[in-house]
Amino acid sequence: MPPASRVTILAGGVGAARFLGGLVRVVDPARVTAICNVGDDFAWNGLHVSPDIDTVIYTLAGIEGEFGWGLRDDTRTVLDAMEALGEPAWFGVGDRDLATHLTRTARLAAGEPLSAATAVLASARGVASTILPVTDDPHPTMVVTAEGELAFQEYFVHRRASDTVTGFRFPGAEAARPAPGVLDAIAGADAIVIAPSNPFVSIDPLLQVEGVRAAIEAARAPRVAVSPIVGGQAIKGPAAAMLEALGHEVSAFGVARLYAGLVDWYVLDEQDAALAGAVEALGMRVHVTDTMMTGPERRAALARSVLSAIGAIDA
Ligand code: FO1
């Protein structure tokens, strides 16, 4: 690829982190910018936890936990001790992960914006890519369910995504401004990738921040989305259940419809090759490839395949 190529990726949780892990094996990591969702952020015992940012940093540093989040081989001495004190322990913060949350919270308390604290944490882990929160402002995702409105981690971790979802609310969206570097990373990119992330709770919160959707629409670079749904099922998480509950087709096509007008290309897994015509009819070009990211080689192969399809690297 030309040495100057810059790739900007809209990132949610584990799926995005895995794609990024492959991406930095095929392009210069320093030319990669991840714009991360902060809708999952929450206060854990007074500490500011940014799960999607940390998942991306840990994965790029090669130290992510066995389920894709948290730190590998982390211990839970503090969590166990808190549980013994009668405190809730449904959110599994490990001992070494705690260091990240303490550092972030201290920096925020000292007046640094989240983007600055994130840069410090990424650099300390040896991550050469630019990791940006989409906004420095509070921008939580609220999940609307039959049981009422739930903060994202309450819905996802505490209640194990068991409630039927009827919608989402982003109470911070109107006031949220893009973090420094976000709009430039979109405007200056040579390729823009929407990661195989949940369209409702990972990608939509990014698009809700003022100027982000417009910047993508105006971008000169090819824009590509990778389907997070394969064979009618989410690779990870509640995306398929959300599609169904909200009345969308539970398929890669159902997600493609949400991105119509926003991307030039859509990437389908080989299992979903039969959907290519329907997706093309939405006005997107289709690339069919193996999107299962079960190891470092397959992740790199997917990134290479996607970037070469859209002409951002030589095949
Ligand atoms: N996900 C879980 O399913 N259970 C947990 O106990 C949990 C703890 C946790 C701690 C730190 C962190 O950065 C992420 C954590 N996650 C956990 C993942 C988190 O809920 C993410 O929001 C989701 O993976 C969606 O991206």
Short mmCIF file of C-alpha atoms and ligand atoms in Angstrom, two decimals:
data_model
loop_
_atom_site.label_atom_id
_atom_site.label_comp_id
_atom_site.label_asym_id
_atom_site.label_seq_id
_atom_site.Cartn_x
_atom_site.Cartn_y
_atom_site.Cartn_z
CA MET A 1 0.00 0.00 0.00
CA PRO A 2 1.24 3.54 -0.53
CA PRO A 3 3.13 4.49 2.67
CA ALA A 4 0.87 7.51 3.22
CA SER A 5 -2.40 5.55 3.39
CA ARG A 6 -4.42 6.24 6.50
CA VAL A 7 -7.21 3.97 7.66
CA THR A 8 -9.91 5.22 10.02
CA ILE A 9 -12.19 2.71 11.67
CA LEU A 10 -15.44 3.23 13.54
CA ALA A 11 -15.11 0.86 16.45
CA GLY A 12 -17.31 -0.72 19.07
CA GLY A 13 -16.31 -3.62 21.28
CA VAL A 14 -14.70 -7.00 20.73
CA GLY A 15 -15.49 -7.40 17.00
CA ALA A 16 -13.89 -4.07 16.19
CA ALA A 17 -10.86 -4.82 18.32
CA ARG A 18 -10.30 -8.14 16.56
CA PHE A 19 -10.61 -6.50 13.14
CA LEU A 20 -8.12 -3.84 14.25
CA GLY A 21 -5.74 -6.58 15.41
CA GLY A 22 -5.71 -7.84 11.83
CA LEU A 23 -5.57 -4.38 10.31
CA VAL A 24 -2.33 -3.41 12.08
CA ARG A 25 -0.67 -6.49 10.61
CA VAL A 26 -1.34 -5.30 7.06
CA VAL A 27 -0.98 -1.51 7.36
CA ASP A 28 1.43 0.59 9.38
CA PRO A 29 -0.20 0.75 12.85
CA ALA A 30 0.78 4.42 13.11
CA ARG A 31 -1.49 5.14 10.13
CA VAL A 32 -4.54 3.60 11.79
CA THR A 33 -7.06 5.63 13.80
CA ALA A 34 -9.84 3.99 15.80
CA ILE A 35 -12.83 6.17 16.71
CA CYS A 36 -14.33 4.41 19.72
CA ASN A 37 -17.80 4.21 21.18
CA VAL A 38 -18.19 5.60 24.68
CA GLY A 39 -21.84 4.62 25.10
CA ASP A 40 -20.79 1.63 27.24
CA ASP A 41 -18.81 3.85 29.64
CA PHE A 42 -19.98 3.86 33.20
CA ALA A 43 -18.99 4.68 36.75
CA TRP A 44 -17.86 1.56 38.60
CA ASN A 45 -17.45 2.39 42.28
CA GLY A 46 -16.62 5.92 41.30
CA LEU A 47 -14.13 4.89 38.62
CA HIS A 48 -14.59 5.81 34.97
CA VAL A 49 -14.60 2.59 32.95
CA SER A 50 -14.43 2.82 29.13
CA PRO A 51 -14.89 -0.79 28.02
CA ASP A 52 -14.72 -0.26 24.26
CA ILE A 53 -11.61 1.93 24.43
CA ASP A 54 -9.89 -0.55 26.75
CA THR A 55 -10.87 -3.53 24.61
CA VAL A 56 -9.27 -1.87 21.59
CA ILE A 57 -6.11 -0.89 23.49
CA TYR A 58 -5.68 -4.28 25.15
CA THR A 59 -6.24 -6.15 21.88
CA LEU A 60 -3.77 -4.00 19.95
CA ALA A 61 -1.28 -4.52 22.78
CA GLY A 62 -1.89 -8.29 22.57
CA ILE A 63 -2.93 -8.53 26.23
CA GLU A 64 -6.73 -8.90 25.97
CA GLY A 65 -8.63 -11.38 28.15
CA GLU A 66 -10.02 -14.73 27.04
CA PHE A 67 -13.48 -13.32 26.18
CA GLY A 68 -11.97 -10.39 24.30
CA TRP A 69 -12.32 -7.76 27.07
CA GLY A 70 -10.32 -7.12 30.22
CA LEU A 71 -6.75 -8.33 30.65
CA ARG A 72 -5.43 -11.84 30.07
CA ASP A 73 -4.76 -13.87 33.21
CA ASP A 74 -5.99 -11.04 35.40
CA THR A 75 -6.82 -11.87 39.03
CA ARG A 76 -9.83 -10.74 41.07
CA THR A 77 -8.52 -10.20 44.57
CA VAL A 78 -10.09 -6.75 44.88
CA LEU A 79 -13.42 -7.88 43.43
CA ASP A 80 -13.57 -10.86 45.79
CA ALA A 81 -12.71 -8.65 48.74
CA MET A 82 -15.46 -6.23 47.75
CA GLU A 83 -17.93 -9.06 47.42
CA ALA A 84 -16.98 -10.12 50.96
CA LEU A 85 -17.93 -6.62 52.04
CA GLY A 86 -21.36 -7.16 50.51
CA GLU A 87 -20.74 -5.07 47.41
CA PRO A 88 -22.16 -6.13 44.03
CA ALA A 89 -19.64 -8.00 41.90
CA TRP A 90 -21.56 -8.51 38.66
CA PHE A 91 -19.13 -6.36 36.69
CA GLY A 92 -15.89 -8.30 36.49
CA VAL A 93 -13.09 -5.77 36.96
CA GLY A 94 -9.77 -7.56 37.38
CA ASP A 95 -6.93 -6.35 39.59
CA ARG A 96 -4.62 -5.20 36.81
CA ASP A 97 -7.53 -3.79 34.79
CA LEU A 98 -8.25 -1.67 37.85
CA ALA A 99 -4.98 0.16 37.26
CA THR A 100 -6.36 1.40 33.95
CA HIS A 101 -9.56 2.70 35.54
CA LEU A 102 -7.68 4.34 38.42
CA THR A 103 -5.32 6.08 36.00
CA ARG A 104 -8.12 7.26 33.73
CA THR A 105 -10.25 8.48 36.62
CA ALA A 106 -7.39 10.36 38.25
CA ARG A 107 -6.55 12.10 34.99
CA LEU A 108 -10.19 13.03 34.37
CA ALA A 109 -10.45 14.32 37.95
CA ALA A 110 -7.36 16.45 37.31
CA GLY A 111 -9.16 18.05 34.38
CA GLU A 112 -7.82 16.10 31.41
CA PRO A 113 -10.34 15.22 28.69
CA LEU A 114 -11.04 11.55 28.01
CA SER A 115 -9.13 11.78 24.72
CA ALA A 116 -5.94 12.84 26.53
CA ALA A 117 -6.28 10.11 29.16
CA THR A 118 -6.89 7.59 26.37
CA ALA A 119 -3.74 8.69 24.52
CA VAL A 120 -1.68 8.21 27.69
CA LEU A 121 -3.14 4.74 28.30
CA ALA A 122 -2.65 3.63 24.69
CA SER A 123 0.92 4.87 24.59
CA ALA A 124 1.74 3.22 27.93
CA ARG A 125 0.60 -0.10 26.45
CA GLY A 126 2.82 0.42 23.40
CA VAL A 127 -0.08 0.98 20.98
CA ALA A 128 1.15 2.94 17.95
CA SER A 129 -2.30 3.55 16.44
CA THR A 130 -4.36 6.60 17.39
CA ILE A 131 -7.20 5.63 19.73
CA LEU A 132 -9.87 8.32 20.02
CA PRO A 133 -13.09 8.40 22.02
CA VAL A 134 -15.74 9.72 19.64
CA THR A 135 -16.40 12.48 22.16
CA ASP A 136 -14.93 13.82 25.39
CA ASP A 137 -18.45 14.55 26.58
CA PRO A 138 -20.74 12.14 28.46
CA HIS A 139 -22.63 10.17 25.81
CA PRO A 140 -24.19 7.07 27.39
CA THR A 141 -26.35 4.52 25.60
CA MET A 142 -29.67 3.85 27.31
CA VAL A 143 -31.42 0.63 26.32
CA VAL A 144 -35.19 0.91 26.29
CA THR A 145 -36.87 -2.34 27.31
CA ALA A 146 -40.29 -3.56 28.44
CA GLU A 147 -38.91 -3.33 31.99
CA GLY A 148 -37.95 0.31 31.52
CA GLU A 149 -34.82 2.14 30.50
CA LEU A 150 -31.50 0.54 31.42
CA ALA A 151 -27.94 1.87 31.31
CA PHE A 152 -25.95 -0.23 28.85
CA GLN A 153 -23.89 -2.26 31.34
CA GLU A 154 -26.98 -2.86 33.46
CA TYR A 155 -28.71 -4.30 30.38
CA PHE A 156 -25.71 -6.13 28.93
CA VAL A 157 -23.71 -7.51 31.85
CA HIS A 158 -25.95 -7.36 34.91
CA ARG A 159 -29.12 -8.58 33.20
CA ARG A 160 -27.22 -10.61 30.57
CA ALA A 161 -29.00 -8.93 27.65
CA SER A 162 -32.13 -10.90 28.58
CA ASP A 163 -34.65 -8.03 28.25
CA THR A 164 -36.52 -7.48 25.02
CA VAL A 165 -35.27 -4.25 23.51
CA THR A 166 -37.76 -1.74 22.16
CA GLY A 167 -35.33 1.08 21.35
CA PHE A 168 -32.36 3.16 22.43
CA ARG A 169 -31.89 6.63 23.80
CA PHE A 170 -28.75 8.75 23.72
CA PRO A 171 -29.38 11.51 26.26
CA GLY A 172 -25.93 13.07 25.74
CA ALA A 173 -26.04 13.08 21.95
CA GLU A 174 -27.26 16.63 21.45
CA ALA A 175 -24.60 18.19 23.62
CA ALA A 176 -21.76 15.85 22.63
CA ARG A 177 -19.06 17.33 20.40
CA PRO A 178 -16.52 15.25 18.49
CA ALA A 179 -13.26 14.75 20.39
CA PRO A 180 -10.18 16.47 18.95
CA GLY A 181 -8.98 14.58 15.89
CA VAL A 182 -12.20 12.71 15.16
CA LEU A 183 -13.45 14.76 12.20
CA ASP A 184 -9.92 15.16 10.80
CA ALA A 185 -9.38 11.40 10.98
CA ILE A 186 -12.50 10.91 8.88
CA ALA A 187 -11.83 13.71 6.40
CA GLY A 188 -8.15 12.79 6.01
CA ALA A 189 -8.55 9.03 5.71
CA ASP A 190 -7.70 7.02 2.62
CA ALA A 191 -10.13 4.32 3.74
CA ILE A 192 -12.98 4.39 6.26
CA VAL A 193 -14.08 1.11 7.80
CA ILE A 194 -17.19 0.46 9.86
CA ALA A 195 -16.09 -2.46 11.99
CA PRO A 196 -18.12 -5.66 12.38
CA SER A 197 -19.74 -4.17 15.48
CA ASN A 198 -23.30 -3.92 16.74
CA PRO A 199 -25.02 -1.32 14.51
CA PHE A 200 -27.37 -0.13 17.29
CA VAL A 201 -25.17 0.14 20.40
CA SER A 202 -21.67 0.44 18.92
CA ILE A 203 -21.90 2.27 15.59
CA ASP A 204 -25.08 4.35 15.90
CA PRO A 205 -23.81 6.13 19.06
CA LEU A 206 -20.78 7.27 17.01
CA LEU A 207 -23.02 8.57 14.23
CA GLN A 208 -25.14 10.44 16.77
CA VAL A 209 -22.29 12.80 17.66
CA GLU A 210 -22.61 16.10 15.84
CA GLY A 211 -20.70 16.17 12.58
CA VAL A 212 -19.61 12.53 12.51
CA ARG A 213 -22.22 11.22 10.08
CA ALA A 214 -21.85 14.29 7.89
CA ALA A 215 -18.06 13.88 7.84
CA ILE A 216 -18.41 10.27 6.71
CA GLU A 217 -20.95 11.25 4.06
CA ALA A 218 -18.61 13.97 2.80
CA ALA A 219 -15.43 11.88 2.96
CA ARG A 220 -13.51 11.37 -0.24
CA ALA A 221 -12.15 7.97 0.85
CA PRO A 222 -13.89 4.68 0.06
CA ARG A 223 -16.18 3.70 2.93
CA VAL A 224 -16.78 0.07 3.78
CA ALA A 225 -18.81 -1.73 6.44
CA VAL A 226 -18.08 -5.30 7.49
CA SER A 227 -21.17 -7.29 8.43
CA PRO A 228 -21.36 -8.27 12.10
CA ILE A 229 -24.02 -10.87 11.19
CA VAL A 230 -23.03 -14.15 9.55
CA GLY A 231 -25.53 -16.80 8.58
CA GLY A 232 -28.30 -14.90 10.38
CA GLN A 233 -26.41 -14.86 13.69
CA ALA A 234 -24.31 -12.29 15.49
CA ILE A 235 -20.67 -13.31 15.75
CA LYS A 236 -20.83 -12.04 19.32
CA GLY A 237 -23.37 -10.23 21.47
CA PRO A 238 -27.02 -9.23 21.11
CA ALA A 239 -27.06 -7.74 17.57
CA ALA A 240 -29.26 -10.50 16.10
CA ALA A 241 -31.74 -10.32 18.99
CA MET A 242 -31.88 -6.53 18.62
CA LEU A 243 -32.50 -6.74 14.87
CA GLU A 244 -35.35 -9.14 15.50
CA ALA A 245 -36.89 -7.20 18.38
CA LEU A 246 -36.78 -3.96 16.39
CA GLY A 247 -38.43 -5.50 13.33
CA HIS A 248 -35.42 -5.69 11.02
CA GLU A 249 -34.46 -8.67 8.93
CA VAL A 250 -32.07 -10.79 11.01
CA SER A 251 -29.34 -11.08 8.42
CA ALA A 252 -26.32 -9.34 7.00
CA PHE A 253 -28.78 -7.66 4.61
CA GLY A 254 -30.77 -6.31 7.59
CA VAL A 255 -27.63 -4.53 8.79
CA ALA A 256 -26.69 -3.38 5.28
CA ARG A 257 -30.02 -1.60 5.08
CA LEU A 258 -29.08 0.43 8.16
CA TYR A 259 -25.91 1.60 6.41
CA ALA A 260 -27.50 2.44 3.05
CA GLY A 261 -26.32 5.86 1.87
CA LEU A 262 -23.41 5.85 4.33
CA VAL A 263 -21.00 3.34 2.80
CA ASP A 264 -19.81 2.51 -0.71
CA TRP A 265 -18.95 -1.10 0.06
CA TYR A 266 -20.39 -3.86 2.21
CA VAL A 267 -18.51 -6.99 3.18
CA LEU A 268 -20.44 -10.25 3.39
CA ASP A 269 -19.17 -13.53 4.73
CA GLU A 270 -18.91 -16.38 2.21
CA GLN A 271 -21.87 -18.03 3.96
CA ASP A 272 -24.01 -15.05 2.97
CA ALA A 273 -22.89 -14.79 -0.66
CA ALA A 274 -26.49 -15.27 -1.78
CA LEU A 275 -27.39 -11.88 -0.23
CA ALA A 276 -24.99 -10.01 -2.56
CA GLY A 277 -27.64 -9.03 -5.11
CA ALA A 278 -30.02 -7.67 -2.47
CA VAL A 279 -27.23 -5.61 -0.88
CA GLU A 280 -26.12 -4.28 -4.26
CA ALA A 281 -29.70 -3.17 -4.87
CA LEU A 282 -29.26 -0.86 -1.85
CA GLY A 283 -26.60 0.97 -3.84
CA MET A 284 -23.48 -0.61 -2.34
CA ARG A 285 -20.76 -2.65 -3.92
CA VAL A 286 -20.33 -6.03 -2.28
CA HIS A 287 -17.19 -7.92 -1.35
CA VAL A 288 -17.59 -11.55 -0.27
CA THR A 289 -14.86 -13.08 1.86
CA ASP A 290 -14.16 -15.15 4.97
CA THR A 291 -15.05 -12.80 7.85
CA MET A 292 -14.62 -15.24 10.74
CA MET A 293 -11.84 -13.77 12.87
CA THR A 294 -10.85 -16.85 14.84
CA GLY A 295 -7.11 -16.18 14.96
CA PRO A 296 -4.46 -13.62 14.08
CA GLU A 297 -3.92 -15.01 10.57
CA ARG A 298 -7.61 -14.91 9.65
CA ARG A 299 -7.96 -11.40 11.12
CA ALA A 300 -5.06 -10.15 9.02
CA ALA A 301 -6.40 -11.96 5.95
CA LEU A 302 -9.80 -10.28 6.42
CA ALA A 303 -8.26 -6.82 6.77
CA ARG A 304 -6.10 -7.41 3.69
CA SER A 305 -9.05 -8.70 1.69
CA VAL A 306 -11.28 -5.75 2.66
CA LEU A 307 -8.67 -3.08 1.96
CA SER A 308 -7.64 -4.56 -1.34
CA ALA A 309 -11.29 -4.92 -2.47
CA ILE A 310 -11.89 -1.21 -1.95
CA GLY A 311 -8.58 -0.31 -3.58
CA ALA A 312 -6.86 0.98 -0.44
CA ILE A 313 -3.99 -1.50 -0.76
CA ASP A 314 -2.54 -3.48 -3.64
CA ALA A 315 -3.87 -7.04 -3.69
N1 FO1 B 1 -18.48 -8.03 29.87
C1 FO1 B 1 -19.15 -9.02 30.48
O1 FO1 B 1 -19.94 -9.71 29.82
N2 FO1 B 1 -19.00 -9.28 31.83
C2 FO1 B 1 -18.15 -8.57 32.60
O2 FO1 B 1 -18.03 -8.83 33.81
C3 FO1 B 1 -17.39 -7.52 31.97
C4 FO1 B 1 -16.46 -6.79 32.66
C5 FO1 B 1 -15.67 -5.83 31.99
C6 FO1 B 1 -14.68 -5.14 32.67
C7 FO1 B 1 -13.91 -4.20 32.01
C8 FO1 B 1 -14.13 -3.95 30.65
O3 FO1 B 1 -13.38 -3.06 30.00
C9 FO1 B 1 -15.11 -4.64 29.96
C10 FO1 B 1 -15.90 -5.59 30.63
N3 FO1 B 1 -16.89 -6.30 29.95
C11 FO1 B 1 -17.59 -7.27 30.58
C12 FO1 B 1 -17.19 -6.01 28.54
C13 FO1 B 1 -18.14 -4.80 28.45
O4 FO1 B 1 -19.36 -5.05 29.05
C14 FO1 B 1 -18.41 -4.26 27.03
O5 FO1 B 1 -19.23 -3.15 27.14
C15 FO1 B 1 -19.08 -5.26 26.10
O6 FO1 B 1 -18.14 -6.19 25.73
C16 FO1 B 1 -19.64 -4.62 24.83
O7 FO1 B 1 -18.65 -4.03 24.07
#
